[in-house]
């Protein structure tokens, strides 16, 4: 039985390393090979209506129990790490606690309602994969990039250019604060009490907890061998073993196998069925408990199915030496969301703010939103770069369907906004010099330079924007020399269209 724990821990370590690298990798290499790790997370799969993944995870749970929470979910694995540190400071420190089912069901119901109504903030804050993504993107990624830059400078000093430096940029103040608070709270809870978050708050844990009650394989206590020492309960991070009554709450058990390894008498086994003695002892209570569990399971299944059905209605198959002042974000009436999002509403209703697209964007265009309605969801801005027509990275990595997969040809024809010229900021008029940067760098030829005075062909030339041709990529805004505000900026579209 000890091999089971070693296998679980090995798979969990590999899993969390790969998921973390998805948020740290700025080259796109990891995404090419292991991008599927993001798409097998439970809540993103539900929002994307990825039926194959959902069926696979349900089958996995019905077979092995809540193994997903121990080997696939990065937030759960991270909590196990903090719990292990807590174990080293004090052994045998856990104890059985009664399940807080009312709280669990209320939070799950609120999540379902939030998904149906499109209240994305609530979903974003409680989604386990997204919570870990924000921690990785906001806290781990800058450290990773700093280390890369040190390595690149060292390599350069040795005439090697195998590495290159990248900009270290904290992309969202609110997101950073949320990530820090989440990390501190989870670290404290797991260090002190194990899987409190998973079995009290996490909606995925609650959902899979219903299913795990019907799993084929379960840890079972053999009462003929058990002497009631309680060692299993004092080492159960899920606080789900009632050693006095020889019962295990399978809705909270995360199949970590710690109890099996700790039992000196071999009284706990991971088996296909319960022992005869346990079955007889619980005979009088079994039918009532099973009936209640079935009602709970059917209720949750119906609510999740309803939420998925509502979401399905919106889906379709598919060198100067002078100091340069930094650009400031213009006051856009409508924010810009990336191509493939289809529009603000679709992005808002599907996105869980995991920050994977923000991490993957090679052009520093995406950053977390600070608006309450779309808090921490991605939006585009062009102070540091522009959305290059050949780049489709964000649509390739999104696991929830908030940004649909598109091709390069698709992207060149998707209008996410249009350019607006600001006469008061334009260099030819303010400084009397020739410019034309916006027209030269427009990838779709939507900007033409014309004389500012129609009757004087030698007058300073200014840009004219063909709104029907512009795709809103932001090349003009980003490359405009005017500071601090560009003389041309992109106004977003609520609904994208193909031109």
CSV table of C-alpha atoms in Angstrom, one decimal:
chain,number,residue,atom,x,y,z
A,1,UNK,CA,0.0,0.0,0.0
A,2,UNK,CA,2.9,2.4,0.6
A,3,UNK,CA,3.6,2.3,-3.2
A,4,UNK,CA,0.2,3.9,-3.8
A,5,UNK,CA,1.2,7.0,-1.8
A,6,UNK,CA,4.6,7.2,-3.6
A,7,UNK,CA,2.9,7.0,-7.0
A,8,UNK,CA,0.3,9.6,-6.0
A,9,UNK,CA,3.0,12.0,-4.7
A,10,UNK,CA,5.2,11.5,-7.8
A,11,UNK,CA,2.3,12.2,-10.2
A,12,UNK,CA,1.3,15.2,-8.1
A,13,UNK,CA,4.8,16.7,-8.1
A,14,UNK,CA,5.0,16.3,-11.9
A,15,UNK,CA,1.5,17.8,-12.3
A,16,UNK,CA,2.1,21.0,-10.3
A,17,UNK,CA,5.5,21.5,-11.9
A,18,UNK,CA,4.0,21.4,-15.4
A,19,UNK,CA,1.1,23.6,-14.5
A,20,UNK,CA,3.4,26.1,-12.9
A,21,UNK,CA,5.7,26.2,-15.9
A,22,UNK,CA,2.6,27.1,-18.0
A,23,UNK,CA,2.5,30.4,-16.1
A,24,UNK,CA,6.3,30.9,-16.0
A,25,UNK,CA,7.2,30.1,-19.6
A,26,UNK,CA,7.6,33.2,-21.8
A,27,UNK,CA,8.8,31.3,-24.8
A,28,UNK,CA,5.7,29.3,-25.6
A,29,UNK,CA,7.6,26.0,-25.6
A,30,UNK,CA,5.9,24.5,-22.5
A,31,UNK,CA,2.4,25.4,-23.9
A,32,UNK,CA,3.1,23.5,-27.1
A,33,UNK,CA,3.7,20.3,-25.2
A,34,UNK,CA,1.7,20.6,-22.0
A,35,UNK,CA,-1.0,23.1,-22.7
A,36,UNK,CA,-3.5,20.4,-22.2
A,37,UNK,CA,-2.7,20.4,-18.4
A,38,UNK,CA,-4.8,23.6,-18.1
A,39,UNK,CA,-7.7,22.2,-20.1
A,40,UNK,CA,-8.1,19.1,-17.8
A,41,UNK,CA,-8.9,21.3,-14.8
A,42,UNK,CA,-12.5,20.7,-13.7
A,43,UNK,CA,-14.1,24.1,-13.7
A,44,UNK,CA,-12.4,25.4,-16.9
A,45,UNK,CA,-13.6,22.2,-18.6
A,46,UNK,CA,-17.2,22.8,-17.4
A,47,UNK,CA,-17.2,26.4,-18.6
A,48,UNK,CA,-15.7,25.3,-21.9
A,49,UNK,CA,-18.2,22.5,-22.1
A,50,UNK,CA,-15.4,20.1,-22.8
A,51,UNK,CA,-17.5,17.0,-22.5
A,52,UNK,CA,-14.7,14.6,-23.0
A,53,UNK,CA,-12.7,16.0,-20.1
A,54,UNK,CA,-15.7,16.2,-17.9
A,55,UNK,CA,-16.6,12.6,-18.5
A,56,UNK,CA,-13.0,11.5,-17.9
A,57,UNK,CA,-12.8,13.4,-14.6
A,58,UNK,CA,-16.2,12.1,-13.4
A,59,UNK,CA,-15.1,8.5,-14.3
A,60,UNK,CA,-11.8,9.0,-12.5
A,61,UNK,CA,-13.7,10.1,-9.4
A,62,UNK,CA,-16.2,7.3,-9.6
A,63,UNK,CA,-13.4,4.8,-9.9
A,64,UNK,CA,-10.7,6.1,-7.5
A,65,UNK,CA,-12.4,8.8,-5.3
A,66,UNK,CA,-11.3,12.4,-5.2
A,67,UNK,CA,-7.9,11.6,-6.7
A,68,UNK,CA,-8.3,14.7,-8.8
A,69,UNK,CA,-7.8,16.9,-5.8
A,70,UNK,CA,-4.6,15.2,-4.9
A,71,UNK,CA,-2.8,14.7,-8.2
A,72,UNK,CA,-4.3,17.2,-10.8
A,73,UNK,CA,-5.6,20.3,-9.0
A,74,UNK,CA,-2.5,22.6,-8.4
A,75,UNK,CA,-4.1,24.4,-5.5
A,76,UNK,CA,-4.7,21.2,-3.7
A,77,UNK,CA,-1.2,20.0,-4.3
A,78,UNK,CA,0.2,23.3,-3.1
A,79,UNK,CA,-1.8,22.9,0.1
A,80,UNK,CA,-0.4,19.5,0.6
A,81,UNK,CA,3.1,21.1,0.5
A,82,UNK,CA,2.2,23.5,3.2
A,83,UNK,CA,0.6,20.7,5.2
A,84,UNK,CA,3.8,18.7,5.0
A,85,UNK,CA,5.7,21.6,6.5
A,86,UNK,CA,3.2,21.7,9.3
A,87,UNK,CA,3.7,18.0,9.9
A,88,UNK,CA,7.4,18.5,10.4
A,89,UNK,CA,6.7,21.0,13.1
A,90,UNK,CA,4.1,18.9,14.9
A,91,UNK,CA,3.2,15.3,14.2
A,92,UNK,CA,-0.2,13.7,14.6
A,93,UNK,CA,-1.8,17.1,14.8
A,94,UNK,CA,-5.1,16.6,12.9
A,95,UNK,CA,-8.4,15.5,14.4
A,96,UNK,CA,-11.8,14.5,13.1
A,97,UNK,CA,-14.3,17.3,12.5
A,98,UNK,CA,-17.9,17.2,11.4
A,99,UNK,CA,-18.6,18.2,7.8
A,100,UNK,CA,-19.9,21.8,7.3
A,101,UNK,CA,-22.3,20.6,4.7
A,102,UNK,CA,-24.6,23.6,4.8
A,103,UNK,CA,-21.7,26.0,4.1
A,104,UNK,CA,-20.4,23.8,1.3
A,105,UNK,CA,-23.8,23.5,-0.4
A,106,UNK,CA,-24.5,27.2,-0.1
A,107,UNK,CA,-21.2,28.1,-1.7
A,108,UNK,CA,-21.7,25.6,-4.5
A,109,UNK,CA,-25.2,26.9,-5.2
A,110,UNK,CA,-23.9,30.5,-5.3
A,111,UNK,CA,-21.2,29.4,-7.8
A,112,UNK,CA,-23.8,27.8,-10.0
A,113,UNK,CA,-26.0,30.9,-9.9
A,114,UNK,CA,-23.0,33.1,-10.6
A,115,UNK,CA,-22.1,30.9,-13.7
A,116,UNK,CA,-25.7,31.1,-15.0
A,117,UNK,CA,-26.0,34.9,-14.4
A,118,UNK,CA,-22.5,35.7,-15.5
A,119,UNK,CA,-21.3,37.2,-12.2
A,120,UNK,CA,-17.7,36.4,-12.9
A,121,UNK,CA,-16.0,38.0,-9.8
A,122,UNK,CA,-17.4,35.4,-7.5
A,123,UNK,CA,-16.4,32.5,-9.7
A,124,UNK,CA,-12.9,34.0,-10.2
A,125,UNK,CA,-12.2,34.3,-6.5
A,126,UNK,CA,-13.2,30.8,-5.6
A,127,UNK,CA,-12.1,28.8,-8.6
A,128,UNK,CA,-9.1,26.7,-7.4
A,129,UNK,CA,-7.2,26.5,-10.7
A,130,UNK,CA,-7.6,30.3,-11.2
A,131,UNK,CA,-6.5,31.0,-7.6
A,132,UNK,CA,-3.3,29.1,-8.2
A,133,UNK,CA,-2.8,30.7,-11.6
A,134,UNK,CA,-2.9,34.2,-10.1
A,135,UNK,CA,-0.4,33.1,-7.5
A,136,UNK,CA,1.9,31.7,-10.1
A,137,UNK,CA,1.6,34.7,-12.5
A,138,UNK,CA,1.8,37.4,-9.9
A,139,UNK,CA,4.3,36.0,-7.5
A,140,UNK,CA,6.3,33.2,-9.1
A,141,UNK,CA,6.7,34.6,-12.6
A,142,UNK,CA,8.6,37.8,-11.7
A,143,UNK,CA,11.1,35.7,-9.6
A,144,UNK,CA,11.5,33.3,-12.6
A,145,UNK,CA,12.1,36.2,-15.0
A,146,UNK,CA,14.6,37.8,-12.6
A,147,UNK,CA,16.5,34.6,-12.5
A,148,UNK,CA,16.4,34.3,-16.3
A,149,UNK,CA,17.7,37.8,-16.7
A,150,UNK,CA,20.6,37.1,-14.3
A,151,UNK,CA,21.4,34.0,-16.3
A,152,UNK,CA,21.2,35.9,-19.6
A,153,UNK,CA,23.6,38.6,-18.4
A,154,UNK,CA,26.0,35.9,-17.1
A,155,UNK,CA,25.9,34.1,-20.4
A,156,UNK,CA,26.4,37.4,-22.3
A,157,UNK,CA,29.5,38.1,-20.3
A,158,UNK,CA,30.8,34.8,-21.5
A,159,UNK,CA,30.0,35.6,-25.2
A,160,UNK,CA,26.9,33.3,-25.2
A,161,UNK,CA,23.5,34.5,-26.3
A,162,UNK,CA,21.6,31.3,-25.6
A,163,UNK,CA,19.4,33.3,-23.2
A,164,UNK,CA,17.7,36.7,-23.5
A,165,UNK,CA,16.5,39.2,-21.0
A,166,UNK,CA,12.8,40.0,-20.6
A,167,UNK,CA,10.9,42.9,-19.0
A,168,UNK,CA,9.9,42.2,-15.4
A,169,UNK,CA,6.5,43.7,-15.0
A,170,UNK,CA,3.9,43.4,-12.2
A,171,UNK,CA,0.8,43.5,-14.4
A,172,UNK,CA,-1.9,44.2,-11.9
A,173,UNK,CA,-1.9,45.7,-8.5
A,174,UNK,CA,-5.3,44.3,-7.4
A,175,UNK,CA,-4.4,40.9,-8.8
A,176,UNK,CA,-1.1,41.0,-6.9
A,177,UNK,CA,-2.9,41.8,-3.6
A,178,UNK,CA,-5.5,39.1,-4.2
A,179,UNK,CA,-2.8,36.6,-5.0
A,180,UNK,CA,-0.8,37.5,-1.8
A,181,UNK,CA,-3.9,37.2,0.4
A,182,UNK,CA,-4.9,33.9,-1.2
A,183,UNK,CA,-1.5,32.5,-0.7
A,184,UNK,CA,-1.2,33.6,2.9
A,185,UNK,CA,-4.7,32.4,3.9
A,186,UNK,CA,-4.3,29.0,2.2
A,187,UNK,CA,-0.8,28.5,3.6
A,188,UNK,CA,-2.0,29.2,7.1
A,189,UNK,CA,-5.1,27.0,6.8
A,190,UNK,CA,-3.2,24.1,5.3
A,191,UNK,CA,-0.2,24.4,7.6
A,192,UNK,CA,-2.6,24.4,10.6
A,193,UNK,CA,-5.6,22.3,9.6
A,194,UNK,CA,-4.8,20.5,6.3
A,195,UNK,CA,-7.5,20.6,3.6
A,196,UNK,CA,-9.9,23.0,5.2
A,197,UNK,CA,-10.4,25.1,2.1
A,198,UNK,CA,-10.9,22.1,-0.2
A,199,UNK,CA,-13.6,20.6,2.1
A,200,UNK,CA,-15.4,23.8,3.2
A,201,UNK,CA,-15.2,26.4,0.4
A,202,UNK,CA,-13.9,24.9,-2.8
A,203,UNK,CA,-16.9,24.3,-5.2
A,204,UNK,CA,-14.9,21.7,-7.2
A,205,UNK,CA,-14.2,19.8,-4.0
A,206,UNK,CA,-17.8,19.8,-3.0
A,207,UNK,CA,-18.9,18.6,-6.5
A,208,UNK,CA,-16.4,15.8,-6.6
A,209,UNK,CA,-17.2,15.0,-3.0
A,210,UNK,CA,-20.7,13.9,-4.0
A,211,UNK,CA,-19.3,11.7,-6.7
A,212,UNK,CA,-16.6,10.2,-4.5
A,213,UNK,CA,-19.3,8.7,-2.2
A,214,UNK,CA,-20.1,6.3,-5.0
A,215,UNK,CA,-16.5,5.5,-6.0
A,216,UNK,CA,-15.5,1.9,-6.7
A,217,UNK,CA,-12.3,2.0,-4.7
A,218,UNK,CA,-12.3,3.4,-1.2
A,219,UNK,CA,-10.2,3.3,2.0
A,220,UNK,CA,-12.0,1.0,4.3
A,221,UNK,CA,-11.5,0.4,8.1
A,222,UNK,CA,-11.4,-3.3,9.2
A,223,UNK,CA,-13.0,-3.2,12.6
A,224,UNK,CA,-11.5,-6.6,13.4
A,225,UNK,CA,-8.0,-5.2,13.2
A,226,UNK,CA,-8.6,-1.7,14.5
A,227,UNK,CA,-7.8,-1.0,18.1
A,228,UNK,CA,-9.2,2.5,18.1
A,229,UNK,CA,-5.8,4.2,18.6
A,230,UNK,CA,-6.9,7.1,16.4
A,231,UNK,CA,-3.6,7.4,14.7
A,232,UNK,CA,-5.3,7.5,11.3
A,233,UNK,CA,-7.5,10.4,12.3
A,234,UNK,CA,-4.6,12.4,13.7
A,235,UNK,CA,-2.9,12.1,10.3
A,236,UNK,CA,-5.9,12.7,8.1
A,237,UNK,CA,-5.5,16.2,6.5
A,238,UNK,CA,-9.1,16.1,5.4
A,239,UNK,CA,-10.3,15.6,9.0
A,240,UNK,CA,-12.7,13.0,7.6
A,241,UNK,CA,-11.9,9.9,9.7
A,242,UNK,CA,-14.1,9.2,12.8
A,243,UNK,CA,-11.9,6.6,14.5
A,244,UNK,CA,-14.3,6.2,17.4
A,245,UNK,CA,-17.1,5.0,15.1
A,246,UNK,CA,-14.8,3.5,12.5
A,247,UNK,CA,-16.2,5.7,9.7
A,248,UNK,CA,-14.7,7.7,6.9
A,249,UNK,CA,-16.5,10.6,5.3
A,250,UNK,CA,-15.9,9.8,1.6
A,251,UNK,CA,-17.2,13.1,0.4
A,252,UNK,CA,-14.2,14.8,2.1
A,253,UNK,CA,-11.5,12.1,1.6
A,254,UNK,CA,-9.0,13.2,-1.0
A,255,UNK,CA,-7.5,9.8,-1.5
A,256,UNK,CA,-4.0,10.7,-0.2
A,257,UNK,CA,-3.3,7.3,1.4
A,258,UNK,CA,-1.8,8.9,4.5
A,259,UNK,CA,-4.1,6.9,6.8
A,260,UNK,CA,-3.1,3.6,5.2
A,261,UNK,CA,0.6,4.2,5.7
A,262,UNK,CA,0.1,5.4,9.3
A,263,UNK,CA,-1.9,2.4,10.5
A,264,UNK,CA,0.5,0.0,12.3
A,265,UNK,CA,-2.1,-2.8,12.4
A,266,UNK,CA,-3.0,-2.8,8.7
A,267,UNK,CA,-6.6,-2.0,9.5
A,268,UNK,CA,-7.2,0.4,6.6
A,269,UNK,CA,-7.0,-0.8,3.0
A,270,UNK,CA,-7.8,0.7,-0.3
A,271,UNK,CA,-10.3,-1.8,-1.6
A,272,UNK,CA,-13.2,-2.5,-4.0
A,273,UNK,CA,-15.8,-3.1,-1.3
A,274,UNK,CA,-16.3,-2.9,2.4
A,275,UNK,CA,-15.5,-5.7,4.7
A,276,UNK,CA,-18.4,-8.0,5.7
A,277,UNK,CA,-18.2,-6.9,9.4
A,278,UNK,CA,-18.4,-3.2,8.5
A,279,UNK,CA,-21.3,-3.9,6.2
A,280,UNK,CA,-23.2,-5.7,8.9
A,281,UNK,CA,-22.4,-3.1,11.5
A,282,UNK,CA,-23.8,-0.4,9.3
A,283,UNK,CA,-26.6,-2.4,7.8
A,284,UNK,CA,-29.3,-0.5,9.7
A,285,UNK,CA,-28.0,2.9,8.5
A,286,UNK,CA,-26.9,2.2,5.0
A,287,UNK,CA,-30.1,2.5,3.1
A,288,UNK,CA,-31.0,5.9,4.7
A,289,UNK,CA,-27.5,7.3,4.1
A,290,UNK,CA,-27.3,6.0,0.5
A,291,UNK,CA,-30.8,7.4,-0.3
A,292,UNK,CA,-29.8,10.8,1.0
A,293,UNK,CA,-26.5,10.7,-0.9
A,294,UNK,CA,-28.3,9.9,-4.1
A,295,UNK,CA,-30.7,12.8,-3.6
A,296,UNK,CA,-27.7,15.1,-3.1
A,297,UNK,CA,-25.9,13.8,-6.1
A,298,UNK,CA,-28.9,14.2,-8.4
A,299,UNK,CA,-29.5,17.7,-7.1
A,300,UNK,CA,-26.0,18.8,-7.8
A,301,UNK,CA,-25.9,17.1,-11.2
A,302,UNK,CA,-29.0,18.9,-12.2
A,303,UNK,CA,-27.7,22.3,-11.2
A,304,UNK,CA,-24.4,21.8,-12.9
A,305,UNK,CA,-26.1,20.6,-16.0
A,306,UNK,CA,-28.4,23.6,-16.0
A,307,UNK,CA,-25.5,25.9,-15.7
A,308,UNK,CA,-23.7,24.2,-18.6
A,309,UNK,CA,-26.8,24.3,-20.7
A,310,UNK,CA,-27.2,28.1,-20.2
A,311,UNK,CA,-23.5,28.6,-21.2
A,312,UNK,CA,-24.1,26.3,-24.2
A,313,UNK,CA,-26.7,28.7,-25.7
A,314,UNK,CA,-23.9,31.3,-26.2
A,315,UNK,CA,-21.4,28.8,-27.7
A,316,UNK,CA,-20.7,28.1,-31.3
A,317,UNK,CA,-18.6,25.2,-32.7
A,318,UNK,CA,-15.7,26.0,-33.4
A,319,UNK,CA,18.5,55.3,-29.6
A,320,UNK,CA,18.0,58.2,-28.5
A,321,UNK,CA,19.7,59.6,-25.5
A,322,UNK,CA,16.8,61.8,-24.3
A,323,UNK,CA,14.6,60.7,-21.6
A,324,UNK,CA,11.3,59.2,-22.9
A,325,UNK,CA,8.1,59.7,-20.9
A,326,UNK,CA,6.1,56.5,-20.4
A,327,UNK,CA,2.8,56.3,-22.2
A,328,UNK,CA,-0.4,56.6,-20.2
A,329,UNK,CA,-3.6,54.6,-20.7
A,330,UNK,CA,-6.2,56.6,-22.6
A,331,UNK,CA,-9.7,56.9,-21.3
A,332,UNK,CA,-11.4,54.4,-23.4
A,333,UNK,CA,-15.2,54.3,-23.5
A,334,UNK,CA,-15.2,50.6,-24.2
A,335,UNK,CA,-12.4,48.3,-23.1
A,336,UNK,CA,-10.6,46.1,-25.5
A,337,UNK,CA,-10.7,42.3,-25.2
A,338,UNK,CA,-8.5,39.9,-27.2
A,339,UNK,CA,-9.4,38.4,-30.6
A,340,UNK,CA,-11.2,35.1,-30.1
A,341,UNK,CA,-13.2,36.4,-27.2
A,342,UNK,CA,-16.0,37.3,-29.5
A,343,UNK,CA,-16.9,40.3,-27.3
A,344,UNK,CA,-17.0,41.5,-23.7
A,345,UNK,CA,-20.0,39.5,-22.7
A,346,UNK,CA,-18.7,36.2,-23.9
A,347,UNK,CA,-15.3,36.8,-22.2
A,348,UNK,CA,-16.9,37.8,-18.9
A,349,UNK,CA,-19.3,34.9,-18.8
A,350,UNK,CA,-16.6,32.2,-19.4
A,351,UNK,CA,-13.4,33.6,-17.9
A,352,UNK,CA,-12.3,32.6,-14.4
A,353,UNK,CA,-9.4,35.1,-14.3
A,354,UNK,CA,-6.7,32.4,-14.1
A,355,UNK,CA,-4.2,34.8,-15.8
A,356,UNK,CA,-2.8,32.1,-18.2
A,357,UNK,CA,-3.4,34.3,-21.2
A,358,UNK,CA,-1.8,37.3,-19.4
A,359,UNK,CA,1.3,35.2,-18.7
A,360,UNK,CA,1.4,33.8,-22.2
A,361,UNK,CA,1.1,37.1,-24.1
A,362,UNK,CA,4.5,37.8,-25.6
A,363,UNK,CA,3.7,41.4,-26.6
A,364,UNK,CA,2.8,42.7,-23.1
A,365,UNK,CA,-0.7,43.6,-24.4
A,366,UNK,CA,-2.9,41.7,-21.9
A,367,UNK,CA,-3.2,42.7,-18.3
A,368,UNK,CA,-5.8,42.1,-15.5
A,369,UNK,CA,-8.9,44.3,-15.5
A,370,UNK,CA,-9.5,46.6,-12.4
A,371,UNK,CA,-13.2,47.0,-13.1
A,372,UNK,CA,-15.4,45.4,-10.5
A,373,UNK,CA,-17.6,43.6,-13.0
A,374,UNK,CA,-14.7,42.0,-14.8
A,375,UNK,CA,-12.2,42.0,-12.0
A,376,UNK,CA,-8.8,40.4,-12.9
A,377,UNK,CA,-10.1,39.2,-16.3
A,378,UNK,CA,-7.8,40.0,-19.3
A,379,UNK,CA,-8.1,43.3,-21.2
A,380,UNK,CA,-5.9,44.8,-23.9
A,381,UNK,CA,-3.8,48.0,-23.7
A,382,UNK,CA,-1.0,49.1,-25.9
A,383,UNK,CA,1.4,51.1,-23.7
A,384,UNK,CA,4.1,48.3,-23.9
A,385,UNK,CA,3.3,46.6,-27.1
A,386,UNK,CA,0.6,45.9,-29.7
A,387,UNK,CA,-1.4,42.8,-30.7
A,388,UNK,CA,0.6,41.4,-33.5
A,389,UNK,CA,-1.5,39.9,-36.3
A,390,UNK,CA,0.7,36.8,-36.4
A,391,UNK,CA,0.3,36.0,-32.7
A,392,UNK,CA,-2.6,33.7,-31.5
A,393,UNK,CA,-1.0,32.7,-28.2
A,394,UNK,CA,-3.9,33.7,-25.9
A,395,UNK,CA,-6.5,31.8,-27.9
A,396,UNK,CA,-4.3,28.7,-27.8
A,397,UNK,CA,-3.8,28.6,-24.0
A,398,UNK,CA,-7.3,29.6,-22.8
A,399,UNK,CA,-8.8,26.5,-21.0
A,400,UNK,CA,-12.4,27.8,-20.5
A,401,UNK,CA,-13.5,28.9,-24.0
A,402,UNK,CA,-13.4,32.6,-22.9
A,403,UNK,CA,-11.0,33.2,-25.8
A,404,UNK,CA,-11.8,30.8,-28.6
A,405,UNK,CA,-9.0,29.2,-30.7
A,406,UNK,CA,-8.4,31.2,-33.9
A,407,UNK,CA,-5.9,31.0,-36.8
A,408,UNK,CA,-3.6,33.8,-38.0
A,409,UNK,CA,-5.9,34.3,-41.0
A,410,UNK,CA,-8.9,34.6,-38.6
A,411,UNK,CA,-7.1,37.2,-36.5
A,412,UNK,CA,-6.3,39.5,-39.4
A,413,UNK,CA,-10.0,39.8,-40.1
A,414,UNK,CA,-11.4,40.2,-36.5
A,415,UNK,CA,-12.2,43.7,-35.6
A,416,UNK,CA,-11.8,44.1,-31.8
A,417,UNK,CA,-11.9,47.9,-32.0
A,418,UNK,CA,-11.0,50.9,-34.2
A,419,UNK,CA,-8.4,53.7,-34.1
A,420,UNK,CA,-9.4,57.2,-33.1
A,421,UNK,CA,-7.2,60.2,-33.9
A,422,UNK,CA,-6.7,63.0,-31.3
A,423,UNK,CA,-5.8,66.2,-33.1
A,424,UNK,CA,-4.4,68.0,-30.0
A,425,UNK,CA,-1.7,65.4,-29.5
A,426,UNK,CA,-0.5,64.9,-33.1
A,427,UNK,CA,3.2,65.7,-33.5
A,428,UNK,CA,3.0,67.2,-37.1
A,429,UNK,CA,0.5,69.8,-35.7
A,430,UNK,CA,2.1,70.4,-32.2
A,431,UNK,CA,5.8,70.3,-33.2
A,432,UNK,CA,5.6,71.0,-36.9
A,433,UNK,CA,7.6,67.8,-37.9
A,434,UNK,CA,6.8,65.0,-40.2
A,435,UNK,CA,5.7,61.7,-38.7
A,436,UNK,CA,3.4,59.1,-40.3
A,437,UNK,CA,4.4,56.4,-37.8
A,438,UNK,CA,0.9,55.2,-37.5
A,439,UNK,CA,0.3,54.8,-41.2
A,440,UNK,CA,3.7,53.1,-41.8
A,441,UNK,CA,3.1,50.5,-39.2
A,442,UNK,CA,-0.5,49.7,-39.7
A,443,UNK,CA,-0.6,46.0,-40.7
A,444,UNK,CA,-3.9,46.3,-42.6
A,445,UNK,CA,-3.3,49.6,-44.3
A,446,UNK,CA,-6.3,51.3,-42.5
A,447,UNK,CA,-4.5,54.6,-42.0
A,448,UNK,CA,-3.7,57.2,-44.7
A,449,UNK,CA,-1.7,60.4,-44.3
A,450,UNK,CA,-3.3,63.4,-45.9
A,451,UNK,CA,-2.5,67.2,-45.9
A,452,UNK,CA,-4.0,68.9,-42.8
A,453,UNK,CA,-5.1,71.7,-45.1
A,454,UNK,CA,-6.9,70.4,-48.1
A,455,UNK,CA,-6.2,73.5,-50.1
A,456,UNK,CA,-2.4,73.4,-49.3
A,457,UNK,CA,-0.6,70.2,-50.4
A,458,UNK,CA,2.5,71.2,-48.5
A,459,UNK,CA,0.8,71.5,-45.2
A,460,UNK,CA,1.7,69.0,-42.4
A,461,UNK,CA,0.2,65.6,-43.1
A,462,UNK,CA,-2.2,64.0,-40.6
A,463,UNK,CA,-3.7,60.5,-40.4
A,464,UNK,CA,-7.1,59.5,-41.6
A,465,UNK,CA,-8.5,56.2,-40.3
A,466,UNK,CA,-10.6,53.8,-42.4
A,467,UNK,CA,-12.8,52.5,-39.5
A,468,UNK,CA,-14.2,49.7,-41.7
A,469,UNK,CA,-10.7,48.3,-42.4
A,470,UNK,CA,-9.1,48.9,-38.9
A,471,UNK,CA,-8.9,45.8,-36.7
A,472,UNK,CA,-7.9,47.5,-33.5
A,473,UNK,CA,-4.5,45.8,-33.1
A,474,UNK,CA,-3.0,49.0,-31.5
A,475,UNK,CA,0.2,49.2,-33.6
A,476,UNK,CA,-0.6,52.9,-34.3
A,477,UNK,CA,-1.2,53.7,-30.6
A,478,UNK,CA,1.9,51.9,-29.4
A,479,UNK,CA,4.2,53.3,-32.0
A,480,UNK,CA,2.9,56.9,-31.9
A,481,UNK,CA,5.8,59.2,-30.6
A,482,UNK,CA,3.4,61.5,-28.8
A,483,UNK,CA,3.8,61.4,-24.9
A,484,UNK,CA,2.3,60.8,-22.5
A,485,UNK,CA,-0.9,60.2,-24.4
A,486,UNK,CA,-0.8,58.9,-28.0
A,487,UNK,CA,-2.2,61.0,-30.7
A,488,UNK,CA,-4.1,58.0,-31.9
A,489,UNK,CA,-5.6,55.3,-29.7
A,490,UNK,CA,-8.0,52.3,-30.0
A,491,UNK,CA,-11.5,52.3,-28.8
A,492,UNK,CA,-12.9,48.8,-28.1
A,493,UNK,CA,-15.9,47.1,-29.5
A,494,UNK,CA,-18.4,45.3,-27.2
A,495,UNK,CA,-19.0,42.7,-29.9
A,496,UNK,CA,-16.3,41.7,-32.3
A,497,UNK,CA,-17.0,41.4,-36.0
A,498,UNK,CA,-15.3,40.0,-39.0
A,499,UNK,CA,-14.3,42.4,-41.7
